[in-house]
Amino acid sequence: MMIVKWIANNENDLSAVNGIFLVIATTIVLLGFSFGRMSKTFVYDTTWNNLEKYSDSLIQHSLKVNSKTNGQVTFNMSRIKMTQSILENQSVHFTVFSAKNQVVYPADGVSPQITKSDWHHLQKDQIVRKVSNKNAKLKNGKTRPAMIEIIKPYYYRNKLVAAVSAGAFIAGVNSNVARINRYLLKGLLVSLIISMVVSFFIARRLNRRIAMLRSGANQVSNGNYKVRLKPGGKDEIGELINDFNRMTASLEKANLEIQRQEERRQEFLADAAHEMRTPLTTISGILEGIKYDVIPQESRDKSIQLMSDETQRLIRLVNENLDFEKIRSNSIQLDKRHFNAAKVFSNIVDQLTNKAKESGDQLILNSPDDLPIYADYDRFVQVVFNIITNAIQFTNHGTVTITGERGYNETIIKIADTGIGMTEEQQKNIFERYYKADASRRSGKYGESGLGLAIVHQLVKSHGGKISVASKKGKGSTFTIIFPDETAAEKKQHDTGSNN
Ligand SMILES: Nc1ncnc2c1ncn2[C@@H]1O[C@H](COP(=O)(O)OP(=O)(O)OP(=O)(O)O)[C@@H](O)[C@H]1O
Ligand SMILES: [Mg+2]
């Protein structure tokens, strides 16, 4: 009932159940058939073997051979009768024949007759096994019930002395076969029912899990990467469910990354447009003024200078953007070398002293004369230059201190100023592209595109180094940059590279 109801509800499941049921039913029918045949052969063989043994013991007990008279045999009738009466309980019947094919025992007239071909076998010392299926009519009008029988010859000194036919009623033997077959049938029926029920549950579980996988796959194709299926089972379907879950997890991750990149791209486009609009608006305004001749003669030079500055700024913006993208996508090649960072510091200090003076700042260099570092020379200059320029830019009448020291397998550089400082929120964002903490403080003197620290950050990262900032609003900021020494792997690569 339950199976029927379930099948009615699940048309799709029908095929799986049908398939399994068909296989089981066919197997069981084939098994039943061959076991049925086997049981008959087995019972008949056993009966023939037993009949042989009975006949042997009968002859042992009742036949006497007189060796003096050259093999003349005598039958002990009373012994034959005794054996027969014992074996009658087992429904076994004997007929004893003389060497001349004459019935010696019994004299009831229902003895079987040995046919010519049977006698032929006996003369060759062969045992004849027979099944006489029909109730045979004898010559004297009596009937002999169907029997399973053997006829066995007995020899003395190569001379046939007697033959015994032993038979059991076939009805009895067949009832044994039928009984065995009945048990067999019961067993097969029970196993059929059990296996059907078991396979029903297996098929149902299988179908449920496949349905679950299908609905999961549908959800994924509809763009839902959050689906996770309930894991279960250590079989192939269970493995498939685990694989499915792993797949959706990585799809979800990839999808998030795509979304994030898309957001960044849009942000970048908006920011870039915004950044370029300011100089373009300035240039366009001045050009309009020139076109309609509304710029007084004395401001013309100033206006042209402004246009030139703004154009330079645009060019710088484009170049820096390109640079940033190159570094970010790892398409720049770093030419790392060992050099003395202290020399770089003093060069930069020389270059920036005038700029610092304009802001009333003092540059202090605090580094050992020899400060080994492993980095791309030009990129290192770019990083330090950027941070010191920022420090000067955001400090008025204060100090900018450059400290260099060796750490454990690394070189540590600190650039501290006593300038305007930053809030925690600002510190979090300064390494983002286009971020400017205070948009109103635009002197235009040093560019100010908000790209400087974003580029510095990427450069330090591609060196395998670290950059961090500690700052307090109104007190000043300290930038710390760490460059790691050459690693063993780099050294190996370097050596093999230079050998070639
Ligand atoms: N030493 C500093 N003290 C205070 N604020 C700083 C300091 N260095 C950076 N900042 C803040 O971080 C922001 C981002 O710096 P970043 O160098 O990336 O851009 P920028 O200097 O404004 O422009 P540019 O692209 O020309 O360098 C600055 O606008 C400023 O608000
Ligand atoms: Mg800057």
Coordinates of C-alpha atoms and ligand atoms in Angstrom, one line a residue:
M1 CA 0.0 0.0 0.0
M2 CA 2.7 2.4 1.0
I3 CA 4.8 1.4 -2.0
V4 CA 1.8 2.0 -4.4
K5 CA 1.0 5.4 -2.8
W6 CA 4.6 6.4 -3.0
I7 CA 4.9 5.3 -6.7
A8 CA 1.7 7.2 -7.5
N9 CA 3.3 10.4 -6.0
N10 CA 6.6 10.0 -7.6
E11 CA 6.3 9.2 -11.3
N12 CA 9.9 10.0 -11.9
D13 CA 11.0 7.5 -9.2
L14 CA 9.2 4.7 -11.0
S15 CA 12.0 3.8 -13.4
A16 CA 14.6 3.3 -10.6
V17 CA 12.3 1.1 -8.5
N18 CA 11.2 -0.8 -11.6
G19 CA 14.7 -1.5 -12.6
I20 CA 15.8 -2.7 -9.2
F21 CA 12.6 -4.8 -8.7
L22 CA 13.0 -6.4 -12.1
V23 CA 16.7 -7.4 -11.4
I24 CA 15.8 -8.9 -8.0
A25 CA 12.8 -10.8 -9.4
T26 CA 14.7 -12.2 -12.3
T27 CA 17.6 -13.3 -10.0
I28 CA 15.2 -15.0 -7.6
V29 CA 13.3 -16.8 -10.3
L30 CA 16.5 -18.1 -11.9
L31 CA 17.8 -19.1 -8.5
G32 CA 14.5 -21.0 -7.7
F33 CA 14.6 -22.8 -11.0
S34 CA 18.2 -24.0 -10.7
F35 CA 17.8 -24.9 -7.0
G36 CA 14.6 -26.9 -7.8
R37 CA 16.5 -28.9 -10.4
M38 CA 19.4 -29.4 -8.1
S39 CA 17.3 -30.7 -5.2
K40 CA 15.7 -33.4 -7.5
T41 CA 19.1 -34.5 -8.8
F42 CA 20.5 -34.5 -5.3
V43 CA 17.6 -36.6 -3.8
Y44 CA 17.7 -39.1 -6.6
D45 CA 21.5 -39.5 -6.3
T46 CA 21.3 -40.0 -2.6
T47 CA 18.5 -42.6 -3.0
W48 CA 20.5 -44.6 -5.6
N49 CA 23.6 -44.6 -3.4
N50 CA 21.5 -45.8 -0.4
L51 CA 19.9 -48.5 -2.5
E52 CA 23.3 -49.7 -3.5
K53 CA 24.4 -50.0 0.1
Y54 CA 21.3 -51.8 1.1
S55 CA 21.8 -54.3 -1.7
D56 CA 25.4 -54.8 -0.7
S57 CA 24.5 -55.6 2.9
L58 CA 21.7 -57.9 1.8
I59 CA 24.2 -59.9 -0.4
Q60 CA 26.8 -59.9 2.4
H61 CA 24.3 -61.4 4.9
S62 CA 22.5 -63.9 2.7
L63 CA 24.7 -65.2 -0.1
K64 CA 27.0 -68.1 0.4
V65 CA 29.6 -69.2 -2.2
N66 CA 30.8 -72.7 -2.0
S67 CA 34.5 -72.5 -3.0
K68 CA 34.8 -76.2 -3.2
T69 CA 32.2 -76.6 -5.8
N70 CA 33.8 -73.9 -7.9
G71 CA 31.6 -71.0 -7.0
Q72 CA 28.2 -72.6 -6.5
V73 CA 26.0 -70.1 -4.7
T74 CA 23.3 -70.7 -2.2
F75 CA 20.9 -68.1 -0.8
N76 CA 19.9 -68.0 2.9
M77 CA 16.2 -67.3 2.5
S78 CA 15.5 -66.6 6.2
R79 CA 18.2 -63.9 6.2
I80 CA 16.9 -62.3 3.0
K81 CA 13.5 -62.2 4.6
M82 CA 14.8 -60.6 7.7
T83 CA 16.7 -57.9 5.8
Q84 CA 13.6 -57.2 3.7
S85 CA 11.4 -56.9 6.8
I86 CA 13.9 -54.4 8.3
L87 CA 14.1 -52.4 5.0
E88 CA 10.4 -52.5 4.4
N89 CA 10.1 -49.8 7.1
Q90 CA 12.2 -47.6 4.8
S91 CA 9.9 -48.5 1.8
V92 CA 12.7 -50.4 0.1
H93 CA 12.0 -53.5 -2.0
F94 CA 14.3 -56.1 -3.2
T95 CA 14.4 -58.7 -5.8
V96 CA 17.2 -61.2 -5.9
F97 CA 18.1 -62.8 -9.2
S98 CA 20.2 -65.8 -9.9
A99 CA 23.0 -65.7 -12.4
K100 CA 20.5 -67.1 -14.9
N101 CA 18.1 -64.2 -14.5
Q102 CA 15.6 -66.1 -12.4
V103 CA 13.9 -64.5 -9.5
V104 CA 15.2 -66.1 -6.3
Y105 CA 13.2 -63.8 -4.0
P106 CA 10.4 -62.8 -3.5
A107 CA 7.8 -64.9 -5.0
D108 CA 5.0 -62.3 -5.0
G109 CA 5.0 -61.9 -8.7
V110 CA 5.5 -58.2 -8.7
S111 CA 9.2 -58.4 -9.2
P112 CA 10.7 -56.2 -11.9
Q113 CA 12.0 -57.8 -15.0
I114 CA 15.5 -57.4 -16.1
T115 CA 15.5 -56.3 -19.8
K116 CA 18.0 -57.5 -22.3
S117 CA 19.9 -54.3 -22.4
D118 CA 20.0 -54.1 -18.5
W119 CA 21.4 -57.7 -18.5
H120 CA 23.9 -56.6 -21.0
H121 CA 25.2 -53.9 -18.6
L122 CA 25.2 -56.3 -15.7
Q123 CA 27.4 -58.7 -17.6
K124 CA 29.8 -55.9 -18.0
D125 CA 29.8 -55.4 -14.3
Q126 CA 27.9 -52.1 -14.6
I127 CA 25.3 -51.0 -12.1
V128 CA 22.0 -50.0 -13.7
R129 CA 20.2 -46.9 -12.3
K130 CA 16.6 -46.6 -13.4
V131 CA 13.5 -44.6 -12.8
S132 CA 10.3 -46.3 -13.9
N133 CA 7.8 -43.5 -13.8
K134 CA 4.6 -45.2 -14.7
N135 CA 2.8 -47.8 -12.7
A136 CA 3.9 -50.8 -14.8
K137 CA 1.5 -53.5 -15.8
L138 CA 3.1 -56.9 -15.4
K139 CA 2.5 -59.9 -17.6
N140 CA 0.6 -61.7 -14.9
G141 CA -1.9 -58.7 -14.7
K142 CA -0.5 -57.3 -11.5
T143 CA 0.7 -53.6 -11.3
R144 CA 4.0 -52.5 -10.0
P145 CA 4.1 -48.9 -8.6
A146 CA 6.5 -46.4 -10.1
M147 CA 9.9 -47.0 -8.6
I148 CA 13.4 -45.5 -8.5
E149 CA 15.7 -48.4 -8.6
I150 CA 19.2 -49.9 -9.1
I151 CA 20.2 -53.3 -10.5
K152 CA 23.6 -54.4 -9.2
P153 CA 25.5 -57.5 -10.4
Y154 CA 27.6 -59.5 -8.0
Y155 CA 30.7 -61.5 -9.1
Y156 CA 32.7 -64.3 -7.7
R157 CA 36.0 -65.0 -9.4
N158 CA 34.9 -63.0 -12.5
K159 CA 31.7 -65.0 -12.7
L160 CA 28.3 -63.4 -12.3
V161 CA 26.7 -65.2 -9.3
A162 CA 23.7 -63.0 -8.6
A163 CA 22.0 -59.7 -9.3
V164 CA 19.9 -57.6 -6.9
S165 CA 17.3 -55.0 -7.9
A166 CA 16.6 -52.6 -5.1
G167 CA 13.9 -50.0 -5.4
A168 CA 12.1 -47.3 -3.5
F169 CA 8.6 -46.0 -4.4
I170 CA 9.0 -43.0 -6.5
A171 CA 6.1 -41.3 -4.7
G172 CA 8.1 -41.3 -1.4
V173 CA 11.2 -40.0 -3.1
N174 CA 9.3 -37.3 -5.0
S175 CA 7.5 -36.2 -1.8
N176 CA 11.0 -35.6 -0.3
V177 CA 11.9 -33.5 -3.4
A178 CA 8.6 -31.6 -3.1
R179 CA 9.2 -31.0 0.6
I180 CA 12.7 -29.6 -0.1
N181 CA 11.2 -27.5 -2.9
R182 CA 8.5 -26.1 -0.7
Y183 CA 11.1 -25.0 1.9
L184 CA 13.1 -23.5 -1.0
L185 CA 10.1 -21.7 -2.3
K186 CA 9.2 -20.3 1.1
G187 CA 12.8 -19.1 1.6
L188 CA 12.9 -17.5 -1.8
L189 CA 9.5 -15.8 -1.3
V190 CA 10.6 -14.4 2.1
S191 CA 13.9 -13.2 0.6
L192 CA 12.0 -11.7 -2.4
I193 CA 9.8 -9.7 0.0
I194 CA 12.7 -8.6 2.2
S195 CA 14.8 -7.5 -0.8
M196 CA 11.9 -5.7 -2.4
V197 CA 11.2 -3.7 0.8
V198 CA 14.9 -3.0 1.3
S199 CA 15.4 -2.0 -2.3
F200 CA 12.3 0.2 -2.0
F201 CA 13.9 2.1 0.8
I202 CA 17.3 2.3 -0.9
A203 CA 15.7 3.5 -4.1
R204 CA 13.6 6.1 -2.2
R205 CA 16.6 7.5 -0.4
L206 CA 18.6 7.5 -3.7
N207 CA 15.8 9.4 -5.4
R208 CA 15.4 11.9 -2.6
R209 CA 19.1 12.7 -2.7
I210 CA 19.1 13.0 -6.5
A211 CA 16.1 15.3 -6.3
M212 CA 17.9 17.4 -3.7
L213 CA 20.9 17.6 -6.0
R214 CA 18.8 18.6 -8.9
S215 CA 17.0 21.3 -7.1
G216 CA 20.4 22.5 -5.8
A217 CA 21.8 22.6 -9.3
N218 CA 18.7 24.5 -10.5
Q219 CA 19.2 27.1 -7.7
V220 CA 22.9 27.5 -8.8
S221 CA 21.8 28.0 -12.4
N222 CA 19.4 30.7 -11.1
G223 CA 22.4 32.5 -9.6
N224 CA 21.9 31.4 -5.9
Y225 CA 25.4 30.3 -4.8
K226 CA 24.5 30.2 -1.2
V227 CA 22.8 26.8 -1.5
R228 CA 24.4 24.0 0.6
L229 CA 23.0 20.5 0.6
K230 CA 22.6 18.4 3.7
P231 CA 25.6 16.0 3.6
G232 CA 24.9 12.3 4.2
G233 CA 26.0 8.9 3.2
K234 CA 29.5 7.6 2.5
D235 CA 28.5 6.4 -1.0
E236 CA 29.0 8.0 -4.4
I237 CA 26.0 10.2 -4.0
G238 CA 27.3 11.4 -0.6
E239 CA 30.6 12.2 -2.3
L240 CA 28.7 14.1 -5.0
I241 CA 26.8 16.1 -2.4
N242 CA 30.1 17.0 -0.7
D243 CA 31.6 18.0 -4.1
F244 CA 28.5 20.1 -4.8
N245 CA 28.8 21.9 -1.6
R246 CA 32.5 22.6 -2.2
M247 CA 31.6 23.8 -5.7
T248 CA 28.9 26.3 -4.5
A249 CA 31.3 27.5 -1.8
S250 CA 34.0 28.4 -4.3
L251 CA 31.4 29.8 -6.7
E252 CA 30.1 32.0 -3.9
K253 CA 33.6 33.2 -3.1
A254 CA 34.4 33.9 -6.8
N255 CA 31.1 35.7 -7.2
L256 CA 31.8 37.9 -4.2
E257 CA 35.3 38.7 -5.6
I258 CA 33.7 39.6 -8.9
Q259 CA 31.2 41.9 -7.2
R260 CA 34.0 43.5 -5.1
Q261 CA 36.1 44.1 -8.2
E262 CA 33.1 45.5 -10.0
E263 CA 32.5 47.9 -7.1
R264 CA 36.1 49.0 -7.1
R265 CA 36.0 49.5 -10.8
Q266 CA 33.0 51.7 -10.6
E267 CA 34.5 53.6 -7.7
F268 CA 37.7 54.1 -9.6
L269 CA 35.8 55.4 -12.7
A270 CA 33.8 57.8 -10.6
D271 CA 36.9 59.0 -8.7
A272 CA 39.0 59.3 -11.8
A273 CA 36.3 61.3 -13.6
H274 CA 36.0 63.5 -10.5
E275 CA 39.7 64.1 -10.3
M276 CA 40.0 65.0 -13.9
R277 CA 37.0 67.3 -14.0
T278 CA 38.6 69.9 -11.7
P279 CA 41.7 70.7 -14.0
L280 CA 39.6 70.3 -17.1
T281 CA 37.0 72.8 -15.8
T282 CA 39.8 75.3 -15.0
I283 CA 41.4 74.9 -18.4
S284 CA 38.0 75.2 -20.2
G285 CA 37.1 78.3 -18.2
I286 CA 40.4 80.0 -19.1
L287 CA 40.0 79.0 -22.8
E288 CA 36.5 80.5 -22.8
G289 CA 37.9 83.7 -21.3
I290 CA 40.5 83.9 -24.1
K291 CA 37.9 83.1 -26.7
Y292 CA 35.6 86.0 -25.7
D293 CA 38.6 88.1 -24.8
V294 CA 37.4 88.8 -21.3
I295 CA 40.8 88.2 -19.6
P296 CA 42.6 91.4 -18.8
Q297 CA 46.0 91.6 -20.4
E298 CA 47.9 91.6 -17.1
S299 CA 46.3 88.3 -16.0
R300 CA 47.0 86.5 -19.3
D301 CA 50.4 85.2 -18.3
K302 CA 49.0 84.0 -15.0
S303 CA 46.1 82.2 -16.7
I304 CA 48.4 80.5 -19.2
Q305 CA 50.6 79.4 -16.3
L306 CA 47.5 78.0 -14.6
M307 CA 46.5 76.1 -17.7
S308 CA 50.0 74.7 -18.0
D309 CA 50.0 73.6 -14.3
E310 CA 46.6 72.0 -14.7
T311 CA 47.6 70.2 -17.8
Q312 CA 50.8 68.9 -16.0
R313 CA 48.5 67.8 -13.2
L314 CA 46.3 65.9 -15.6
I315 CA 49.4 64.2 -17.2
R316 CA 50.7 63.3 -13.8
L317 CA 47.3 61.9 -12.8
V318 CA 47.1 59.7 -15.9
N319 CA 50.7 58.5 -15.4
E320 CA 50.2 57.8 -11.7
N321 CA 47.0 55.8 -12.4
L322 CA 48.9 53.8 -15.0
D323 CA 51.7 53.2 -12.6
F324 CA 49.3 52.2 -9.8
E325 CA 47.5 49.7 -12.1
K326 CA 50.9 48.2 -13.2
I327 CA 52.0 47.7 -9.6
R328 CA 48.6 46.4 -8.5
S329 CA 48.5 43.8 -11.3
N330 CA 52.0 42.8 -10.5
S331 CA 53.1 43.6 -14.1
I332 CA 56.1 45.7 -12.9
Q333 CA 59.4 44.0 -12.6
L334 CA 61.2 44.8 -9.4
D335 CA 65.0 45.0 -9.8
K336 CA 65.9 44.1 -6.2
R337 CA 69.5 44.8 -5.1
H338 CA 71.5 45.4 -1.9
F339 CA 72.4 49.1 -1.3
N340 CA 72.9 51.6 1.4
A341 CA 69.6 53.2 2.4
A342 CA 71.5 55.9 4.4
K343 CA 72.8 57.4 1.2
V344 CA 69.3 57.5 -0.3
F345 CA 68.1 59.4 2.8
S346 CA 70.8 62.1 2.6
N347 CA 70.1 62.6 -1.1
I348 CA 66.4 63.0 -0.5
V349 CA 67.1 65.4 2.4
D350 CA 69.3 67.5 0.1
Q351 CA 66.6 67.6 -2.5
L352 CA 63.8 68.5 -0.1
T353 CA 65.5 70.9 2.2
N354 CA 64.3 73.9 0.3
K355 CA 60.7 72.6 0.1
A356 CA 60.9 72.0 3.9
K357 CA 62.1 75.5 4.4
E358 CA 59.1 77.0 2.5
S359 CA 56.9 75.3 5.1
G360 CA 59.2 76.4 8.0
D361 CA 60.0 72.7 8.6
Q362 CA 63.3 71.2 9.7
L363 CA 64.4 67.8 8.3
I364 CA 66.3 65.6 10.8
L365 CA 68.1 62.5 9.6
N366 CA 68.7 59.8 12.2
S367 CA 70.4 56.8 10.7
P368 CA 73.7 54.9 10.9
D369 CA 76.0 55.7 8.0
D370 CA 75.7 52.3 6.7
L371 CA 72.1 50.9 6.6
P372 CA 72.0 47.9 4.3
I373 CA 68.7 47.3 2.5
Y374 CA 67.4 44.9 -0.2
A375 CA 65.0 46.6 -2.6
D376 CA 64.4 48.0 -6.0
Y377 CA 66.5 51.2 -5.9
D378 CA 64.2 53.5 -7.9
R379 CA 61.0 52.2 -6.2
F380 CA 62.6 52.6 -2.8
V381 CA 63.4 56.3 -3.6
Q382 CA 59.8 56.7 -4.8
V383 CA 58.4 55.3 -1.5
V384 CA 60.6 57.4 0.8
F385 CA 60.2 60.5 -1.3
N386 CA 56.4 60.3 -1.2
I387 CA 56.2 59.9 2.5
I388 CA 58.6 62.7 3.3
T389 CA 56.8 65.0 0.8
N390 CA 53.5 64.2 2.6
A391 CA 55.1 64.9 5.9
I392 CA 56.4 68.3 4.7
Q393 CA 53.1 69.0 3.1
F394 CA 51.1 68.4 6.2
T395 CA 53.5 70.0 8.7
N396 CA 54.0 73.7 9.2
H397 CA 56.8 75.0 11.3
G398 CA 57.6 71.6 12.7
T399 CA 60.1 68.8 12.3
V400 CA 60.3 65.8 10.0
T401 CA 62.5 63.0 11.4
I402 CA 63.8 60.2 9.2
T403 CA 65.0 57.2 11.3
G404 CA 66.6 54.1 9.8
E405 CA 67.6 51.0 11.7
R406 CA 68.2 47.3 11.3
G407 CA 65.7 44.8 12.7
Y408 CA 65.8 41.0 12.6
N409 CA 66.4 40.2 8.9
E410 CA 64.8 43.5 7.9
T411 CA 65.4 47.2 7.6
I412 CA 63.0 49.5 9.5
I413 CA 62.4 53.1 8.3
K414 CA 60.4 55.6 10.3
I415 CA 59.3 59.0 9.1
A416 CA 57.8 61.1 11.9
D417 CA 56.3 64.6 11.6
T418 CA 54.9 67.1 14.1
G419 CA 52.1 68.1 11.6
I420 CA 48.4 68.1 11.5
G421 CA 48.0 64.3 12.3
M422 CA 45.0 62.2 11.4
T423 CA 42.0 60.7 13.1
E424 CA 41.6 56.9 13.4
E425 CA 39.1 56.9 10.6
Q426 CA 41.5 58.8 8.3
Q427 CA 44.4 56.5 9.2
K428 CA 42.3 53.6 8.0
N429 CA 41.7 55.1 4.6
I430 CA 44.8 56.9 3.6
F431 CA 46.2 53.9 1.6
E432 CA 43.0 53.8 -0.6
R433 CA 43.2 55.3 -4.0
Y434 CA 42.1 59.0 -4.2
Y435 CA 41.7 59.3 -0.5
K436 CA 42.4 62.8 0.8
A437 CA 41.7 63.4 4.5
D438 CA 41.2 67.0 4.1
A439 CA 40.0 68.0 0.6
S440 CA 40.1 71.7 1.5
R441 CA 43.9 71.7 2.0
R442 CA 44.8 71.7 -1.6
S443 CA 47.8 73.8 -2.4
G444 CA 48.3 72.2 -5.8
K445 CA 52.0 72.6 -5.2
Y446 CA 52.7 68.9 -4.7
G447 CA 50.0 67.5 -7.0
E448 CA 47.6 66.0 -4.5
S449 CA 45.7 63.4 -6.4
G450 CA 45.3 61.1 -3.4
L451 CA 47.3 58.4 -5.2
G452 CA 50.7 58.8 -3.5
L453 CA 50.1 56.5 -0.5
A454 CA 48.1 54.0 -2.6
I455 CA 51.1 53.6 -4.8
V456 CA 53.5 53.5 -1.9
H457 CA 51.3 50.8 -0.2
Q458 CA 51.3 48.6 -3.4
L459 CA 55.1 49.0 -3.8
V460 CA 55.9 48.0 -0.3
K461 CA 53.5 45.0 -0.6
S462 CA 55.2 43.9 -3.8
H463 CA 58.5 44.0 -2.0
G464 CA 57.1 41.7 0.6
G465 CA 57.3 44.5 3.2
K466 CA 54.9 46.2 5.6
I467 CA 53.7 49.8 6.0
S468 CA 51.8 51.2 8.9
V469 CA 50.9 54.6 10.4
A470 CA 50.5 55.9 13.9
S471 CA 49.0 59.3 14.3
K472 CA 47.2 61.7 16.5
K473 CA 45.0 64.5 15.3
G474 CA 46.9 67.8 15.8
K475 CA 50.1 66.1 17.1
G476 CA 51.7 64.5 14.1
S477 CA 52.1 61.2 12.3
T478 CA 54.7 58.5 12.1
F479 CA 54.9 56.2 9.1
T480 CA 56.8 52.9 9.6
I481 CA 58.0 50.9 6.6
I482 CA 59.7 47.5 6.9
F483 CA 61.7 46.0 4.0
P484 CA 62.6 42.3 4.5
D485 CA 66.1 41.0 3.7
E486 CA 66.8 38.7 0.8
T487 CA 65.2 35.3 1.4
A488 CA 67.1 32.0 0.9
A489 CA 64.9 31.2 -2.1
E490 CA 65.6 34.6 -3.7
K491 CA 69.3 34.1 -3.0
K492 CA 69.3 30.8 -4.7
Q493 CA 67.4 32.2 -7.7
H494 CA 69.7 35.1 -7.8
D495 CA 72.8 32.9 -7.8
T496 CA 71.6 30.6 -10.5
G497 CA 70.4 33.6 -12.5
S498 CA 73.9 35.3 -12.4
N499 CA 75.7 32.0 -13.2
N500 CA 73.8 31.7 -16.4
Ligands
LIG1 N1 52.1 63.0 7.2 C1 50.7 63.2 7.0 N2 50.1 63.9 8.0 C2 48.7 64.1 7.9 N3 48.0 63.6 6.9 C3 48.6 62.8 5.9 C4 50.0 62.6 6.0 N4 50.3 61.8 4.9 C5 49.1 61.6 4.2 N5 48.1 62.2 4.9 C6 46.7 62.1 4.5 O1 46.5 61.1 3.6 C7 46.0 61.5 2.4 C8 46.5 60.7 1.2 O2 47.8 60.9 1.0 P1 48.4 60.6 -0.5 O3 49.9 60.9 -0.4 O4 47.9 59.3 -0.9 O5 47.7 61.7 -1.3 P2 48.0 63.2 -1.5 O6 49.3 63.6 -0.8 O7 46.8 64.0 -1.1 O8 48.1 63.3 -3.1 P3 49.4 62.8 -3.9 O9 48.7 61.8 -4.8 O10 49.8 64.0 -4.7 O11 50.4 62.2 -3.0 C9 46.4 62.9 2.3 O12 45.5 63.7 1.5 C10 46.3 63.4 3.7 O13 45.0 63.7 4.0
MG2 MG 51.1 62.5 -1.2

